[in-house]
CSV table of C-alpha atoms in Angstrom, one decimal:
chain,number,residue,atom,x,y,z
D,18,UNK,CA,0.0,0.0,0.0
D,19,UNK,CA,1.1,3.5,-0.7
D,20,UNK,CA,2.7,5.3,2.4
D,21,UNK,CA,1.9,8.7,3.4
D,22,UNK,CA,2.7,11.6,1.5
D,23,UNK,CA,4.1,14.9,2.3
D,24,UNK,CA,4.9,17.9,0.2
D,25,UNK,CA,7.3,20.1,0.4
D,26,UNK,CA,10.3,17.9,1.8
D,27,UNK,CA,12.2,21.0,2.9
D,28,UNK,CA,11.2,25.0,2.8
D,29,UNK,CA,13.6,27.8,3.7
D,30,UNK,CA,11.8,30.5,4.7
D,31,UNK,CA,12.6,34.1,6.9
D,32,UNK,CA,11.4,35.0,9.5
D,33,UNK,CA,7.3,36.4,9.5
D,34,UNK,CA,6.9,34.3,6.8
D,35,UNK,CA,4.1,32.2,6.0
D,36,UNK,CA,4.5,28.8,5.6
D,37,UNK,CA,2.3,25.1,4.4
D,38,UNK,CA,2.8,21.9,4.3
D,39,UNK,CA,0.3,19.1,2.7
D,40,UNK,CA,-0.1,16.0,4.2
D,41,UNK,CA,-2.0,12.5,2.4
D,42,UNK,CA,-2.4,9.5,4.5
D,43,UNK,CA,-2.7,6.1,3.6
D,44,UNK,CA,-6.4,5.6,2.0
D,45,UNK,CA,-9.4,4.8,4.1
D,46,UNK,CA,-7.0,5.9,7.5
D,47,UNK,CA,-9.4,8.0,9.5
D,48,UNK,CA,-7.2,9.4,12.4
D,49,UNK,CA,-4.3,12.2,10.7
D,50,UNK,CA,-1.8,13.8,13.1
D,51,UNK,CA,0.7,16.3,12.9
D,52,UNK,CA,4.0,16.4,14.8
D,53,UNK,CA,6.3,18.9,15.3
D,54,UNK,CA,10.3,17.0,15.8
D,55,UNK,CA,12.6,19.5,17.0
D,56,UNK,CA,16.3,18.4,16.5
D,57,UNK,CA,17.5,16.0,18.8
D,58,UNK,CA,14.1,15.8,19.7
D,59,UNK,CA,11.2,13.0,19.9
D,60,UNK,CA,8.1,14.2,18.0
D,61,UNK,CA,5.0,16.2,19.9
D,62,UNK,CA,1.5,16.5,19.0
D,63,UNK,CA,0.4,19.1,17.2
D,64,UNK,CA,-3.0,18.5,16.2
D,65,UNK,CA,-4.7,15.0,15.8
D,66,UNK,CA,-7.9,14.6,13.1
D,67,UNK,CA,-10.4,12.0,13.6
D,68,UNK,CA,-12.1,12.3,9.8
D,69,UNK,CA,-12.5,16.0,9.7
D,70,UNK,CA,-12.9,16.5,13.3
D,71,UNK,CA,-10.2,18.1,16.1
D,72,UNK,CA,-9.6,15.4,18.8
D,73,UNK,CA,-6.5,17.5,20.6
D,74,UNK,CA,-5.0,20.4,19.6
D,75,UNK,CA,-4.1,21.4,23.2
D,76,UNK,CA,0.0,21.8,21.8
D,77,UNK,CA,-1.0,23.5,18.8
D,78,UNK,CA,0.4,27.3,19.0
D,79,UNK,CA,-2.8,28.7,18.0
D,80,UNK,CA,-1.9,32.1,17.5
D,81,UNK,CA,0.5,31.2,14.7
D,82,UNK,CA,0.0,27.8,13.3
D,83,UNK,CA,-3.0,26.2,12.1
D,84,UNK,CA,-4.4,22.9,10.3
D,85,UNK,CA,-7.7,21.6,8.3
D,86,UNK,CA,-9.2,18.5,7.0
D,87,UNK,CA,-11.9,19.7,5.8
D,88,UNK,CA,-13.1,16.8,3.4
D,89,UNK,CA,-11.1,14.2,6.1
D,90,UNK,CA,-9.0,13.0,3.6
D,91,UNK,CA,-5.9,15.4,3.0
D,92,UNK,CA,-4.7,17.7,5.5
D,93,UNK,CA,-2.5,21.8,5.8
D,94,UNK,CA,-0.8,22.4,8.7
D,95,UNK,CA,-0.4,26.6,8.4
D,96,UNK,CA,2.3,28.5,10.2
D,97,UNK,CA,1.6,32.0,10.1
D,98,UNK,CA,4.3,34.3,10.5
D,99,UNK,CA,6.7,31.9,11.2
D,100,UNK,CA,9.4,32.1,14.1
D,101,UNK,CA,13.4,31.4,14.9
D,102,UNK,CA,11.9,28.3,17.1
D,103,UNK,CA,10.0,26.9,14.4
D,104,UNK,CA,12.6,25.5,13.0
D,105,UNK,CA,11.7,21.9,12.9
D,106,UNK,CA,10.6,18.8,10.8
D,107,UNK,CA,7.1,18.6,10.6
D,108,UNK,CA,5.7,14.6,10.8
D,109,UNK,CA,2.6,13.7,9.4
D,110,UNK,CA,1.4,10.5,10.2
D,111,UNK,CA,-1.6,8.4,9.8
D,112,UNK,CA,-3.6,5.5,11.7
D,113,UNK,CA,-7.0,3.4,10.7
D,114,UNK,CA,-8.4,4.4,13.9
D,115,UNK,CA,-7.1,6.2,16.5
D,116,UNK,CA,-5.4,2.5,18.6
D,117,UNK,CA,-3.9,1.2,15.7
D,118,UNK,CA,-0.5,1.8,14.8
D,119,UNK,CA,0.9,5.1,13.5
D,120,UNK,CA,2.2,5.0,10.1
D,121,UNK,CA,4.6,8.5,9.4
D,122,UNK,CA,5.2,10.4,6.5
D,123,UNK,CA,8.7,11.2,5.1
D,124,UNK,CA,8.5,14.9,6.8
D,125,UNK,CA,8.9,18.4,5.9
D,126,UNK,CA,11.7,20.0,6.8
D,127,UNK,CA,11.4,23.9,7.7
D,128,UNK,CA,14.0,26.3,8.3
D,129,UNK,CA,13.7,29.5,9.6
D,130,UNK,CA,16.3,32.1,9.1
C,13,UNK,CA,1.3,16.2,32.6
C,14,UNK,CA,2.3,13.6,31.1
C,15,UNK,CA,6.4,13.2,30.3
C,16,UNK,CA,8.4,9.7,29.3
C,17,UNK,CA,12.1,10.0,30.2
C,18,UNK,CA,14.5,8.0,28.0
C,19,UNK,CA,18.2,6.9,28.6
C,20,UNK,CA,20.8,7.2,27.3
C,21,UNK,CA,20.7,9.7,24.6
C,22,UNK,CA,24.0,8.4,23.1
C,23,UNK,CA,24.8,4.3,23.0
C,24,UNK,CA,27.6,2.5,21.1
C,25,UNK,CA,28.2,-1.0,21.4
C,26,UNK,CA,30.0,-3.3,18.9
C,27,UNK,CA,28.6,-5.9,16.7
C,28,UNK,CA,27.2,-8.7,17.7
C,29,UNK,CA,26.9,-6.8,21.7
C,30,UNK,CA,23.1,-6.3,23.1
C,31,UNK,CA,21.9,-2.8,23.3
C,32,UNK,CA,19.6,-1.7,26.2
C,33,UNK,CA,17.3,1.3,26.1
C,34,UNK,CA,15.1,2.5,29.1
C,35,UNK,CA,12.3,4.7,29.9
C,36,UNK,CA,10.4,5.9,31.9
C,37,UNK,CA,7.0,7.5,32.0
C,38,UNK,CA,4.7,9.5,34.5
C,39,UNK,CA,1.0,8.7,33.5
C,40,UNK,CA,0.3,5.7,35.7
C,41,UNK,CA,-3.0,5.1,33.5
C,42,UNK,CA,-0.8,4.6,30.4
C,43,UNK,CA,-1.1,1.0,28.6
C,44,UNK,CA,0.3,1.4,25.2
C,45,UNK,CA,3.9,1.5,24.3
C,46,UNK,CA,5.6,1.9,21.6
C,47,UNK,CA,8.6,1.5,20.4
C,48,UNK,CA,10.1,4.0,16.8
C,49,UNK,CA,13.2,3.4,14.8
C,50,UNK,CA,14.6,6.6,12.5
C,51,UNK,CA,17.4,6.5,10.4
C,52,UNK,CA,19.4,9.5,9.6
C,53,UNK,CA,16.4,11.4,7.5
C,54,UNK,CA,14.3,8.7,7.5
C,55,UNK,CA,10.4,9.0,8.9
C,56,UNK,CA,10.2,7.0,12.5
C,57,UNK,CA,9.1,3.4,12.1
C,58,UNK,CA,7.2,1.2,14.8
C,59,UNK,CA,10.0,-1.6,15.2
C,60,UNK,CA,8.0,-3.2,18.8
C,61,UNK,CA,5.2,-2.4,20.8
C,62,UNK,CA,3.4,-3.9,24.0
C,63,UNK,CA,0.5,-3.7,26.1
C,64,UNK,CA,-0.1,-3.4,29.5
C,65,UNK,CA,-1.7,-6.6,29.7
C,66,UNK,CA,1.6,-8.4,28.8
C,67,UNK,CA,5.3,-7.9,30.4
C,68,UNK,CA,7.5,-8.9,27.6
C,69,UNK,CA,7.3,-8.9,23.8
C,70,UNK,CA,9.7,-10.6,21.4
C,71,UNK,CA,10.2,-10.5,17.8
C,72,UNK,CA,13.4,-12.2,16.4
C,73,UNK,CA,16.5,-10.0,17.7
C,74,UNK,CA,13.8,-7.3,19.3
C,75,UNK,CA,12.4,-7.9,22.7
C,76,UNK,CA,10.4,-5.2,25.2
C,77,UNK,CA,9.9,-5.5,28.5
C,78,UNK,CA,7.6,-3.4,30.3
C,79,UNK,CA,7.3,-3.1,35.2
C,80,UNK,CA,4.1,-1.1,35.6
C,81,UNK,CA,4.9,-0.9,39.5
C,82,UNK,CA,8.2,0.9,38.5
C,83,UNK,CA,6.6,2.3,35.3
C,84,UNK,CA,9.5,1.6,33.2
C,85,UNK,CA,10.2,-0.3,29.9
C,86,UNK,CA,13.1,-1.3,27.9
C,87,UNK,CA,13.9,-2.3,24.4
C,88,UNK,CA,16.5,-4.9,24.2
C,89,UNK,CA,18.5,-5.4,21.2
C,90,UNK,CA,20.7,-8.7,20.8
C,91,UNK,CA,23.5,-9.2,18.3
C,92,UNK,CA,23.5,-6.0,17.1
C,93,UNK,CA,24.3,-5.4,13.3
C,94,UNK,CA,25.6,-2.3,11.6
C,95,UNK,CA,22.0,-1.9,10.3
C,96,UNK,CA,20.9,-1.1,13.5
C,97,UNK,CA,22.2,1.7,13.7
C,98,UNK,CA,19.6,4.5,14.2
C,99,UNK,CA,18.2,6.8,17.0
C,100,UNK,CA,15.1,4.7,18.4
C,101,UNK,CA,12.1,6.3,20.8
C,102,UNK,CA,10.3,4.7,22.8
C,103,UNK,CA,6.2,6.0,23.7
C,104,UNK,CA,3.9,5.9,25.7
C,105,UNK,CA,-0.2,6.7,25.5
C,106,UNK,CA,-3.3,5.6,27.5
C,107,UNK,CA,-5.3,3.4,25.1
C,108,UNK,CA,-8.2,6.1,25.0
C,109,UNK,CA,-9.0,8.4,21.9
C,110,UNK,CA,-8.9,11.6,24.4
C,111,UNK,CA,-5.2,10.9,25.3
C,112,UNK,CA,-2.4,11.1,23.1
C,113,UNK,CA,1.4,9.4,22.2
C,114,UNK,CA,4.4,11.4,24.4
C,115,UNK,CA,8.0,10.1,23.2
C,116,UNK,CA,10.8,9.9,25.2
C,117,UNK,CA,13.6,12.2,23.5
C,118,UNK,CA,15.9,9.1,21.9
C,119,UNK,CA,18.4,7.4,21.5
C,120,UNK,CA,21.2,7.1,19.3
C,121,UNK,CA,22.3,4.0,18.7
C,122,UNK,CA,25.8,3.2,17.1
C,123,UNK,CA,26.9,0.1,16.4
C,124,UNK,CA,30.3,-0.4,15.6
C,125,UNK,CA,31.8,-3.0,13.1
């Protein structure tokens, strides 16, 4: 089966900037997350989907970063203007349902100058 | 809230040597854990997991073991190949939709020819 997908693979942007990245899970995978990996890092919840639906955005930086799924397929995870610190990879990742195991994509690596 | 502590960060062993990785996590209720392989660029791949319901897991050279009095596991690697290594994180996660995956902050394993 195809894996999940993730576009762009790496961004340069400055600072202020605004930023997205795509993300396209495995077909018929319900639940969608997005994780944030910070060098030398393990990855950290952003945002999880359940279909189109917010289960726990409680880590998302809501004042600068934001995601959709609106038809609970794809997903955008926004940033919005950018910062120094958000500098990261950014992990998409997808399961059937929510227990099953995570499948991730190959990342999005953002640097900002 | 919830944190998983993971040690060490750094590990080099030579070939054909076992290769111990522990954590630790806080959440008491947790009952899910995971265990996520990443090579140098690569996206994180579930290598191992286990359940509460079960103190050790084997698969071939891989083998968790998980003390929910002391609420530690540990990922045991035996005869260690070159292939192995990688940084690896271990997980942890209540098995309810509300609660989410925390990873510890890895490992890098090297192992030596």
């Amino acid at each position: 089966e195809a894996g999940v997908a993730q576009s762009p693979r790496y961004k340069i942007i400055e600072k202020r900037q605004s930023v997205a990245f795509w993300c396209n899970p495995i077909s018929g995978h319900a639940t969608l997350y997005w994780y944030q990996q910070i060098l030398g890092q393990g990855p950290k919840l952003l945002i999880q989907f359940q279909n189109n639906g917010v289960v726990d955005d409680s880590q998302l930086p809501k004042d600068r970063f934001s995601a959709e799924r609106l038809k609970g397929v794809d997903s955008t995870l926004k940033i919005q203007p950018a910062k120094l610190e958000d500098s990261a990879v950014y992990l998409c990742a997808s399961s059937l349902v929510w227990r099953n195991e995570q499948y991730f994509g190959p990342g999005t690596r953002l640097t900002v100058t | 809230g919830e944190n998983v502590e993971q040690h060490p960060s750094t590990l080099s062993v030579q070939e054909g040597d076992s290769a111990v990785i522990k954590c630790t996590y806080s959440d008491s209720a947790s009952n899910y854990f995971p265990w996520y392989k990443q090579e140098l660029g690569k996206r994180p791949q579930l290598i191992i997991d286990i359940r509460s319901n079960v103190g050790e897991k084997k698969d071939q050279r891989i083998a968790v073991t998980l003390n929910k009095t002391a609420k530690h596991f540990s990922l045991h690697i035996t005869e260690t190949q070159p292939e192995d290594s990688a940084v690896y994180f271990c997980a942890a996660r209540r098995m309810d939709s509300s609660y989410k995956l925390i990873f510890g902050s890895g490992t890098r394993l090297l192992v030596r020819p």
